[in-house]
Amino acid sequence: MRYFLPDSQDLVDPSFDFDTERRLATRQRQRDDLYAHEVFTERAYDGILVSKGIVDGFGATTSRYTLAQRQRLLRTGAPDFFRLSRVKWGAIPMMGDCGAFTYVKEEKPPYTVEDLASFYVECGFDYGISLDHVILAYQPEWDQTGALAEMQERQELTLSLAQNFFDLHQRDALPFTPLGVAQGWSPRSYARSLKELQRIGYRYVAVGGMVPLKTHEILATLREMNCVRRDDTRLHLLGISRIETVQDFARLGVASFDSTAPLRQAFKDGKDNFYTLQRTYTAVRIPQVEGNPKLQKLISSGKLNQERARELEKACLEAMRRFDAGEVKVDHVLERLSRYEEFYDGEASHQDAYREVLEVRPWKHCPCDVCRTLGYHIILFRGAERNRRRGFHNTWVFYRRLQRELGLAAA
Ligand SMILES: [Zn+2]
């Protein structure tokens, strides 16, 4: 089973100095910053998924690309844009999709099938997913009572766009493998979509709209789909990573999936921020007085004193540095951390989680390229350079957990 990492231009600055927190003045983001596949010497994912919605930006989703970047992606193609020829672990296939979540609130997708197909061709993707419209409701009882008209329309629209996309692909002999998208509100309605997509001619089908579903609902849906799935039809799960059920997924025809969860959890999750092969840990929050928006707001509104904030922040960083050097014990660090935390957020207390992670020091045992070069800075929840690198580390660990679950040795 192949794991695709969805792109949202997550890069790190190799010139960033973690002790002084300064960058090289000559650093050019575009030229010098690195993708995860340029940081790791061993494989951390099988492919990259690029969404048109993320590249262009739509509605409330602002583009992660500057205009110049967008033009360069279309002009040079994705393999060049992502500098894939430099990667040491071999081929990284590129998959394109429309990014249906960016326009889920619209009545119709804002693109045409032709727009999307030419985006895929210009980017030079290996796989292209047909244009779809997400159904954000899981209501198996609708199979008896009848689905809401809007949901039925979205399914019909997705299927007819899939037909047009497939026809265009055939007519112009487009140079990528096409995927149809199955949308539904129940196991039976998803199975119906799959049947129809196979009739059109698709042998690789992306399953959409499953992100909010519980694992047992996903499995029930895949089982029903499996009843109509041809032996030569493969499935791709859009936005799903359930490591504990990958073996079941594999048995039910899932050949690939994509997910940003390992990367995002590093800095979006309340507690599961640092992955290991066995479990997850909470990262140690030391917010930057300069640069943390929440903290800056409290300071500028006069609720917090800036000088005091700086002192407490500095004391935490110093304690972590000395702890890592073996000069002070866990309790000393915890005391500093709790003083800062009480100051900027009287309600939060991460003391138990911090004690656990500080006693185990899981970053010391991780053999990934990031942990080996970064040391304890990777466990600090602080600024994009550290947080994103922790996300890279999580992706690398996730890939190894996946291989282990599948009974494969990691590359
Ligand atoms: Zn690591």
Coordinates of C-alpha atoms and ligand atoms in Angstrom, one line a residue:
M1 CA 0.0 0.0 0.0
R2 CA 1.4 3.3 -1.0
Y3 CA 1.3 6.5 1.1
F4 CA 1.1 9.8 -0.6
L5 CA 1.9 13.0 1.2
P6 CA -0.4 15.9 0.2
D7 CA 1.7 19.0 -0.6
S8 CA 1.0 22.2 1.1
Q9 CA 4.4 23.7 0.5
D10 CA 5.9 22.6 3.8
L11 CA 9.6 23.4 3.6
V12 CA 12.3 24.0 6.1
D13 CA 15.2 26.5 6.1
P14 CA 18.5 24.7 6.4
S15 CA 20.2 28.0 7.3
F16 CA 18.1 28.4 10.5
D17 CA 20.3 28.3 13.6
F18 CA 18.4 26.8 16.5
D19 CA 20.5 28.3 19.2
T20 CA 20.4 31.9 18.0
E21 CA 17.2 31.5 16.0
R22 CA 18.6 33.4 13.1
R23 CA 18.7 32.7 9.4
L24 CA 21.3 33.4 6.8
A25 CA 20.7 36.9 5.4
T26 CA 21.2 35.5 1.9
R27 CA 18.6 32.7 2.3
Q28 CA 16.0 32.7 -0.5
R29 CA 13.0 30.7 0.5
Q30 CA 12.3 29.4 -3.0
R31 CA 15.8 28.4 -3.8
D32 CA 17.2 27.3 -0.5
D33 CA 14.4 25.8 1.6
L34 CA 14.0 22.0 1.6
Y35 CA 11.1 19.6 1.2
A36 CA 11.0 16.5 3.4
H37 CA 12.2 14.4 0.5
E38 CA 15.3 16.5 0.3
V39 CA 15.9 16.2 4.1
F40 CA 15.7 12.5 4.5
T41 CA 18.2 10.0 3.1
E42 CA 15.6 7.2 3.5
R43 CA 12.1 7.0 2.1
A44 CA 9.5 8.8 4.1
Y45 CA 6.5 8.5 1.7
D46 CA 5.8 6.8 -1.6
G47 CA 4.3 9.7 -3.5
I48 CA 3.1 13.3 -3.4
L49 CA -0.5 14.5 -3.9
V50 CA -1.0 18.0 -5.3
S51 CA -4.4 19.7 -5.2
K52 CA -5.5 22.3 -7.7
G53 CA -7.4 23.9 -4.9
I54 CA -4.3 24.3 -2.8
V55 CA -2.2 25.6 -5.8
D56 CA -4.8 28.1 -7.0
G57 CA -6.5 28.9 -3.6
F58 CA -10.2 29.0 -3.5
G59 CA -12.7 31.0 -1.3
A60 CA -11.4 30.9 2.3
T61 CA -8.5 28.6 1.4
T62 CA -5.7 31.0 0.3
S63 CA -3.2 29.5 -2.0
R64 CA 0.0 28.1 -0.5
Y65 CA 1.7 29.1 -3.7
T66 CA 2.8 32.6 -4.8
L67 CA 1.9 33.6 -8.4
A68 CA 5.5 33.0 -9.4
Q69 CA 5.5 29.5 -7.9
R70 CA 2.3 28.6 -9.6
Q71 CA 3.6 29.7 -12.9
R72 CA 6.8 27.8 -12.4
L73 CA 4.9 24.6 -11.4
L74 CA 2.9 24.7 -14.6
R75 CA 5.9 25.7 -16.8
T76 CA 8.5 23.2 -15.5
G77 CA 6.2 20.4 -14.3
A78 CA 6.0 18.9 -10.8
P79 CA 9.1 16.7 -10.9
D80 CA 11.3 19.7 -11.5
F81 CA 9.3 22.0 -9.2
F82 CA 9.7 19.5 -6.3
R83 CA 13.3 18.7 -7.3
L84 CA 12.6 15.0 -7.4
S85 CA 15.7 14.2 -9.4
R86 CA 17.7 14.9 -6.2
V87 CA 15.9 12.4 -4.1
K88 CA 18.0 9.5 -2.9
W89 CA 15.2 7.0 -2.4
G90 CA 14.1 6.4 -5.9
A91 CA 10.9 7.3 -7.7
I92 CA 8.3 9.5 -6.2
P93 CA 5.1 9.4 -8.3
M94 CA 3.0 12.5 -8.4
M95 CA -0.8 12.4 -8.1
G96 CA -3.1 15.4 -8.9
D97 CA -6.6 16.1 -7.5
C98 CA -9.0 18.9 -7.6
G99 CA -9.1 19.7 -3.9
A100 CA -12.8 19.3 -3.5
F101 CA -12.7 20.3 0.1
T102 CA -11.7 23.8 -0.8
Y103 CA -15.1 24.3 -2.6
V104 CA -17.3 22.0 -0.6
K105 CA -19.7 24.8 0.3
E106 CA -20.2 25.8 -3.4
E107 CA -23.2 24.5 -5.4
K108 CA -20.9 23.3 -8.2
P109 CA -17.2 22.7 -8.6
P110 CA -15.5 26.0 -9.8
Y111 CA -13.5 24.1 -12.5
T112 CA -14.3 22.3 -15.7
V113 CA -13.1 18.8 -16.5
E114 CA -10.9 20.5 -19.2
D115 CA -9.3 22.9 -16.7
L116 CA -8.4 20.0 -14.4
A117 CA -7.1 17.7 -17.2
S118 CA -4.8 20.5 -18.5
F119 CA -3.6 21.2 -15.0
Y120 CA -2.5 17.6 -14.7
V121 CA -0.9 17.5 -18.1
E122 CA 1.0 20.8 -17.5
C123 CA 2.2 19.6 -14.1
G124 CA 3.3 16.3 -15.5
F125 CA 1.5 14.2 -13.0
D126 CA 1.6 10.3 -13.1
Y127 CA -2.0 10.1 -11.8
G128 CA -5.0 12.4 -12.1
I129 CA -8.2 12.2 -10.1
S130 CA -11.4 13.2 -11.8
L131 CA -13.4 16.3 -10.8
D132 CA -15.7 15.6 -7.8
H133 CA -18.1 17.2 -5.3
V134 CA -17.8 16.0 -1.7
I135 CA -20.8 14.6 0.1
L136 CA -20.4 15.5 3.7
A137 CA -23.0 13.2 5.2
Y138 CA -22.9 9.6 6.3
Q139 CA -26.6 8.5 6.6
P140 CA -27.1 4.8 5.8
E141 CA -30.8 5.1 6.6
W142 CA -31.2 7.3 3.6
D143 CA -30.9 4.1 1.5
Q144 CA -34.5 3.3 2.8
T145 CA -35.9 6.8 3.1
G146 CA -34.2 8.4 0.1
A147 CA -31.2 10.6 0.2
L148 CA -31.5 14.4 0.4
A149 CA -31.8 15.8 -3.1
E150 CA -28.6 17.8 -2.7
M151 CA -26.6 14.6 -1.9
Q152 CA -28.1 12.7 -4.8
E153 CA -27.2 15.6 -7.1
R154 CA -23.6 15.6 -5.9
Q155 CA -23.3 11.9 -6.5
E156 CA -24.8 12.2 -10.0
L157 CA -22.6 15.2 -10.8
T158 CA -19.5 13.4 -9.6
L159 CA -20.3 10.4 -11.8
S160 CA -21.1 12.4 -14.9
L161 CA -17.9 14.5 -14.5
A162 CA -16.0 11.2 -14.1
Q163 CA -17.5 10.1 -17.4
N164 CA -16.5 13.3 -19.1
F165 CA -13.0 13.1 -17.6
F166 CA -12.6 9.6 -18.8
D167 CA -13.8 10.4 -22.3
L168 CA -11.5 13.4 -22.6
H169 CA -8.6 11.2 -21.3
Q170 CA -9.3 8.6 -23.9
R171 CA -9.9 11.0 -26.8
D172 CA -6.7 13.0 -26.2
A173 CA -4.6 10.0 -25.0
L174 CA -3.6 12.0 -22.0
P175 CA -0.3 10.9 -20.4
F176 CA -1.4 10.1 -16.9
T177 CA -3.4 7.3 -15.2
P178 CA -7.0 8.5 -14.5
L179 CA -8.8 7.8 -11.2
G180 CA -12.6 8.2 -10.9
V181 CA -14.0 9.4 -7.5
A182 CA -16.6 7.5 -5.6
Q183 CA -18.8 9.7 -3.3
G184 CA -21.7 8.4 -1.2
W185 CA -23.7 8.6 2.0
S186 CA -23.8 4.9 2.9
P187 CA -22.0 1.7 2.1
R188 CA -24.6 0.9 -0.6
S189 CA -24.4 4.3 -2.3
Y190 CA -20.5 4.1 -2.4
A191 CA -20.8 0.7 -3.9
R192 CA -23.1 2.1 -6.6
S193 CA -20.6 4.8 -7.4
L194 CA -17.8 2.2 -7.7
K195 CA -19.9 0.0 -10.0
E196 CA -20.7 3.0 -12.2
L197 CA -17.0 4.1 -12.4
Q198 CA -15.9 0.6 -13.3
R199 CA -18.6 0.6 -16.1
I200 CA -17.1 3.8 -17.4
G201 CA -13.7 2.1 -17.5
Y202 CA -11.9 3.2 -14.4
R203 CA -9.6 0.6 -12.8
Y204 CA -8.2 3.0 -10.1
V205 CA -10.9 4.7 -7.9
A206 CA -10.4 7.3 -5.3
V207 CA -12.8 7.1 -2.4
G208 CA -13.8 10.6 -1.2
G209 CA -15.7 12.2 1.7
M210 CA -14.5 9.7 4.3
V211 CA -12.4 12.0 6.4
P212 CA -15.1 12.5 9.1
L213 CA -16.1 8.8 9.2
K214 CA -15.4 6.5 12.1
T215 CA -13.2 3.5 11.3
H216 CA -16.0 1.0 11.5
E217 CA -18.0 3.1 9.0
I218 CA -15.1 3.2 6.6
L219 CA -14.7 -0.6 6.9
A220 CA -18.4 -1.2 6.4
T221 CA -18.3 1.0 3.2
L222 CA -15.2 -0.8 1.9
R223 CA -16.8 -4.2 2.5
E224 CA -19.8 -3.2 0.6
M225 CA -17.7 -1.8 -2.2
N226 CA -15.7 -5.0 -2.2
C227 CA -18.8 -6.9 -3.3
V228 CA -18.9 -5.1 -6.6
R229 CA -15.1 -4.4 -7.0
R230 CA -13.4 -6.1 -9.9
D231 CA -10.2 -7.9 -9.1
D232 CA -8.3 -5.5 -11.2
T233 CA -9.7 -2.4 -9.6
R234 CA -7.6 -0.6 -7.0
L235 CA -8.8 1.9 -4.5
H236 CA -7.2 5.1 -3.1
L237 CA -8.5 6.5 0.2
L238 CA -8.5 10.3 0.1
G239 CA -7.3 11.9 3.4
I240 CA -7.4 8.7 5.5
S241 CA -4.7 7.3 7.7
R242 CA -5.8 4.6 10.1
I243 CA -2.6 2.7 10.7
E244 CA -4.4 0.1 12.9
T245 CA -6.6 -1.1 10.1
V246 CA -4.3 -1.0 7.1
Q247 CA -4.3 -4.8 6.8
D248 CA -8.1 -4.8 6.5
F249 CA -7.8 -1.9 4.0
A250 CA -5.3 -3.9 1.9
R251 CA -7.6 -7.0 1.9
L252 CA -10.5 -4.7 0.6
G253 CA -8.5 -3.5 -2.4
V254 CA -7.0 -0.3 -1.0
A255 CA -3.7 0.2 -2.9
S256 CA -2.9 3.8 -1.7
F257 CA -4.0 6.6 0.5
D258 CA -3.0 10.1 1.4
S259 CA -2.9 12.0 4.7
T260 CA -1.4 15.1 6.2
A261 CA -2.2 13.9 9.7
P262 CA 1.3 12.8 10.7
L263 CA 2.7 16.2 9.6
R264 CA -0.1 18.3 11.0
Q265 CA -0.3 16.5 14.4
A266 CA 3.2 17.8 15.1
F267 CA 1.8 21.3 15.7
K268 CA -2.0 21.1 15.5
D269 CA -2.8 18.4 17.9
G270 CA -3.3 19.1 21.6
K271 CA -1.2 16.2 22.8
D272 CA 0.0 13.7 20.1
N273 CA 2.8 15.8 18.6
F274 CA 5.8 13.5 18.4
Y275 CA 5.5 10.0 16.9
T276 CA 7.6 7.0 17.8
L277 CA 7.2 3.4 16.5
Q278 CA 5.3 2.5 19.7
R279 CA 3.3 5.6 20.7
T280 CA 3.0 9.4 20.6
Y281 CA 4.3 12.1 23.0
T282 CA 3.3 15.7 23.7
A283 CA 5.8 18.3 22.5
V284 CA 7.1 20.8 25.0
R285 CA 5.5 24.2 24.4
I286 CA 7.8 27.2 24.7
P287 CA 6.0 29.9 22.6
Q288 CA 8.0 32.6 21.1
V289 CA 7.3 36.0 22.7
E290 CA 8.1 37.6 19.4
G291 CA 6.2 35.7 16.8
N292 CA 3.5 33.9 18.6
P293 CA 0.2 35.7 17.6
K294 CA -1.8 34.6 20.7
L295 CA 1.0 35.8 23.0
Q296 CA 1.5 39.0 21.1
K297 CA -2.2 39.9 21.4
L298 CA -2.1 39.4 25.2
I299 CA 0.9 41.7 25.4
S300 CA -0.3 44.4 23.1
S301 CA -3.7 44.5 24.9
G302 CA -1.8 45.1 28.2
K303 CA -2.8 41.8 29.8
L304 CA 0.8 40.5 29.9
N305 CA 4.1 42.2 30.5
Q306 CA 6.5 41.7 27.6
E307 CA 9.7 41.9 29.7
R308 CA 8.4 39.2 32.1
A309 CA 7.3 37.0 29.2
R310 CA 10.8 37.2 27.7
E311 CA 12.4 36.3 31.0
L312 CA 10.2 33.2 31.4
E313 CA 10.7 32.1 27.8
K314 CA 14.4 32.4 28.1
A315 CA 14.5 30.5 31.4
C316 CA 12.6 27.6 29.7
L317 CA 15.0 27.5 26.7
E318 CA 18.0 27.6 29.0
A319 CA 16.5 24.8 31.2
M320 CA 16.0 22.6 28.2
R321 CA 19.5 23.2 26.9
R322 CA 21.0 22.3 30.3
F323 CA 18.7 19.3 30.7
D324 CA 19.8 17.9 27.4
A325 CA 23.4 18.5 28.4
G326 CA 22.8 16.5 31.7
E327 CA 23.3 19.5 33.9
V328 CA 19.8 19.7 35.5
K329 CA 17.1 17.2 36.3
V330 CA 13.5 16.9 35.0
D331 CA 12.0 18.7 38.0
H332 CA 14.0 21.8 37.2
V333 CA 12.8 22.0 33.6
L334 CA 9.2 21.3 34.7
E335 CA 9.3 24.1 37.2
R336 CA 10.5 26.6 34.6
L337 CA 7.9 25.3 32.0
S338 CA 5.1 25.5 34.5
R339 CA 6.0 29.1 35.5
Y340 CA 5.8 30.2 31.8
E341 CA 2.7 28.2 31.1
E342 CA 0.9 29.7 34.1
F343 CA 1.9 33.1 33.0
Y344 CA 0.6 32.9 29.4
D345 CA -2.3 30.4 29.9
G346 CA -3.5 29.9 33.5
E347 CA -5.8 27.1 32.4
A348 CA -3.5 24.8 30.6
S349 CA -1.2 22.4 32.4
H350 CA 0.9 19.9 30.5
Q351 CA 3.0 18.9 33.5
D352 CA 2.3 15.2 33.5
A353 CA 2.8 14.9 29.7
Y354 CA 6.0 16.9 29.9
R355 CA 7.4 14.8 32.7
E356 CA 6.7 11.7 30.7
V357 CA 8.4 12.9 27.5
L358 CA 11.3 14.4 29.4
E359 CA 12.0 11.2 31.3
V360 CA 11.9 9.1 28.2
R361 CA 13.7 11.6 25.8
P362 CA 12.4 9.8 22.7
W363 CA 14.2 12.1 20.4
K364 CA 17.5 10.6 21.6
H365 CA 16.4 7.2 20.3
C366 CA 15.1 8.3 16.9
P367 CA 17.5 7.4 14.0
C368 CA 15.9 9.8 11.5
D369 CA 18.0 12.5 9.8
V370 CA 16.0 15.3 11.5
C371 CA 16.4 14.0 15.1
R372 CA 20.0 13.2 14.6
T373 CA 20.9 16.7 13.5
L374 CA 18.4 18.7 15.6
G375 CA 18.6 17.0 19.0
Y376 CA 16.2 18.2 21.7
H377 CA 15.0 21.1 19.6
I378 CA 12.7 18.7 17.8
I379 CA 10.6 18.3 20.9
L380 CA 10.0 22.0 21.3
F381 CA 6.6 23.2 20.2
R382 CA 7.9 26.6 19.0
G383 CA 7.9 28.3 15.6
A384 CA 7.6 26.8 12.1
E385 CA 11.2 25.7 11.8
R386 CA 11.0 23.3 14.7
N387 CA 7.3 22.4 14.3
R388 CA 7.6 21.5 10.7
R389 CA 10.7 19.4 11.2
R390 CA 8.8 17.5 13.9
G391 CA 6.1 17.0 11.2
F392 CA 8.8 15.6 8.8
H393 CA 10.0 13.3 11.6
N394 CA 6.4 12.1 12.2
T395 CA 6.0 11.4 8.5
W396 CA 9.2 9.3 8.5
V397 CA 8.1 7.4 11.6
F398 CA 4.5 6.9 10.2
Y399 CA 6.0 5.4 7.0
R400 CA 7.9 2.9 9.1
R401 CA 4.8 2.0 11.2
L402 CA 2.9 1.5 8.0
Q403 CA 5.6 -0.8 6.6
R404 CA 5.6 -2.7 9.9
E405 CA 1.8 -3.1 9.8
L406 CA 1.9 -4.4 6.3
G407 CA 4.6 -6.8 7.2
L408 CA 7.2 -5.1 5.0
A409 CA 10.6 -3.9 6.1
A410 CA 11.0 -0.2 5.7
A411 CA 13.3 0.9 2.9
Ligands
ZN1 ZN 13.2 11.5 14.2

